[in-house]
C-alpha cells in the first residue's frame, strides 16, 4: 500500500489570510496528482490535475505546484474566504487507474 | 453541468444481506470507478471498469464484490453478503479518457450502514 500524506490535518485561518497545505507521495511510478475540494455532503470537486514535474496550476485565488522528484505538491489559497472552507484532498495516480488518497486537510476560514 | 449521480444516498442493511449500490456516470464517459471511505479513514480505491470489464481492482475488492454496467447508463456495485466492516461511504466516479491528465468526476456517495 502506498503512503500519501497530507499536512496539516486541519487548519483554521482568518478571512483574508493566505494559507498552504502539503501533499507528499512516493516519487517513483508517478502518473499524476489530483487535488479535490470536498464540502460536507457534496461530491469531491476536481481542482487540479497535475502530471509534469514543475507544473504550476491556478484557478482564481487557488494555485498548486508539483515536484515529482521529491514527491510533494503544495496547494495555496490567497486571501482565504469563508466559502473556501472545505476539506482539500490529494490523490496520487500510481498506475493508469489506481488512485491513492491522502487523509485531507480540513480548512476553516473564520469570518 | 453533467454530474455523476448515486442512489440511494443512505442504505441500512443487516449483516449477511446483499446490497446493490447504483451510479449513473456522466453520459459520454468511458471509465468508471468505485471507492469507499470508512469513517475516519482515507478514501480507498476499490475497482476500475472499462469496456465492460474490470481494469484493476484493489485487495479490498474480493469475491464478495462485483460490478456491472447492466444497461449502458447505470454502473452498479454489489456486495453479496455484507459484513459489519463494509459500513462506509461508497463513491462512484467516471472520466472520459484513460489519460493520466484527465479529470475524474465523483458522485455524492452512498452511505452504507451494516448492522
Coordinates of C-alpha atoms in Angstrom, one line a residue, chain A residues 4-109:
Chain A
X4 CA 0.1 9.6 0.6
X5 CA 0.3 12.1 3.4
X6 CA -1.3 15.5 3.8
X7 CA -0.4 18.2 6.3
X8 CA -1.7 19.8 8.3
X9 CA -4.8 17.6 9.1
X10 CA -6.8 20.7 9.9
X11 CA -6.3 24.5 9.7
X12 CA -8.2 27.5 11.0
X13 CA -7.4 30.8 9.4
X14 CA -8.9 34.3 9.5
X15 CA -10.7 35.6 6.4
X16 CA -8.1 37.3 4.2
X17 CA -5.2 35.2 5.3
X18 CA -3.3 33.2 2.8
X19 CA -2.5 29.6 3.5
X20 CA -1.0 26.5 2.1
X21 CA -1.1 22.7 2.5
X22 CA 1.2 19.9 1.5
X23 CA 0.6 16.6 -0.1
X24 CA 3.5 14.1 -0.1
X25 CA 3.6 11.0 -2.2
X26 CA 6.1 8.3 -3.5
X27 CA 8.5 9.8 -6.0
X28 CA 8.6 6.6 -8.2
X29 CA 6.0 5.4 -10.7
X30 CA 4.3 8.8 -10.9
X31 CA 1.4 9.2 -13.3
X32 CA -0.5 12.2 -11.9
X33 CA -1.6 14.1 -8.9
X34 CA -5.1 15.3 -8.5
X35 CA -6.4 17.9 -6.0
X36 CA -10.0 17.9 -4.9
X37 CA -12.1 20.3 -2.9
X38 CA -14.7 18.4 -0.8
X39 CA -17.5 20.1 1.1
X40 CA -19.6 18.1 3.5
X41 CA -22.5 16.1 1.9
X42 CA -21.3 17.0 -1.6
X43 CA -19.2 15.3 -4.3
X44 CA -15.5 15.9 -4.2
X45 CA -14.8 18.6 -6.9
X46 CA -11.7 18.4 -9.0
X47 CA -9.5 21.4 -8.6
X48 CA -6.3 20.5 -10.5
X49 CA -4.8 17.6 -12.4
X50 CA -1.0 17.8 -12.4
X51 CA 1.2 15.5 -14.5
X52 CA 4.6 17.1 -15.1
X53 CA 7.3 17.9 -12.7
X54 CA 7.4 21.7 -12.1
X55 CA 3.7 22.1 -13.1
X56 CA 2.0 25.1 -11.6
X57 CA -1.7 25.5 -12.0
X58 CA -4.0 28.3 -10.9
X59 CA -7.7 28.8 -10.6
X60 CA -8.7 32.1 -9.2
X61 CA -7.2 32.5 -5.7
X62 CA -6.1 28.8 -5.6
X63 CA -2.9 27.5 -7.0
X64 CA -0.8 24.4 -6.9
X65 CA 2.7 23.3 -7.6
X66 CA 4.2 19.9 -8.2
X67 CA 7.6 18.4 -7.5
X68 CA 7.6 14.7 -8.7
X69 CA 11.3 14.2 -8.0
X70 CA 11.0 14.9 -4.3
X71 CA 7.4 13.7 -4.1
X72 CA 5.3 16.7 -2.9
X73 CA 2.7 19.1 -4.1
X74 CA 1.6 22.4 -2.4
X75 CA -1.8 23.9 -2.6
X76 CA -2.0 27.7 -1.9
X77 CA -5.0 29.8 -1.2
X78 CA -4.5 33.5 -1.4
X79 CA -6.8 35.8 0.7
X80 CA -9.0 33.0 2.1
X81 CA -12.7 33.5 2.2
X82 CA -15.4 31.7 4.3
X83 CA -16.6 29.8 1.1
X84 CA -13.1 28.3 0.9
X85 CA -13.9 26.2 4.0
X86 CA -13.8 22.6 2.9
X87 CA -11.6 19.5 3.0
X88 CA -8.8 19.5 0.4
X89 CA -7.9 16.1 -0.8
X90 CA -4.9 15.0 -2.9
X91 CA -4.9 11.7 -4.9
X92 CA -1.8 10.1 -6.3
X93 CA -2.3 8.2 -9.5
X94 CA 0.1 5.2 -9.2
X95 CA -0.9 3.1 -12.2
X96 CA -3.2 4.1 -15.0
X97 CA -6.2 3.7 -12.9
X98 CA -5.5 3.2 -9.3
X99 CA -5.6 6.3 -7.0
X100 CA -4.2 6.6 -3.5
X101 CA -5.7 9.3 -1.5
X102 CA -4.4 11.4 1.4
X103 CA -6.4 12.0 4.5
X104 CA -7.2 15.5 3.5
X105 CA -6.7 18.9 5.1
X106 CA -9.8 20.4 6.7
X107 CA -9.8 24.2 6.2
X108 CA -12.0 26.5 8.2
X109 CA -12.0 30.2 7.3

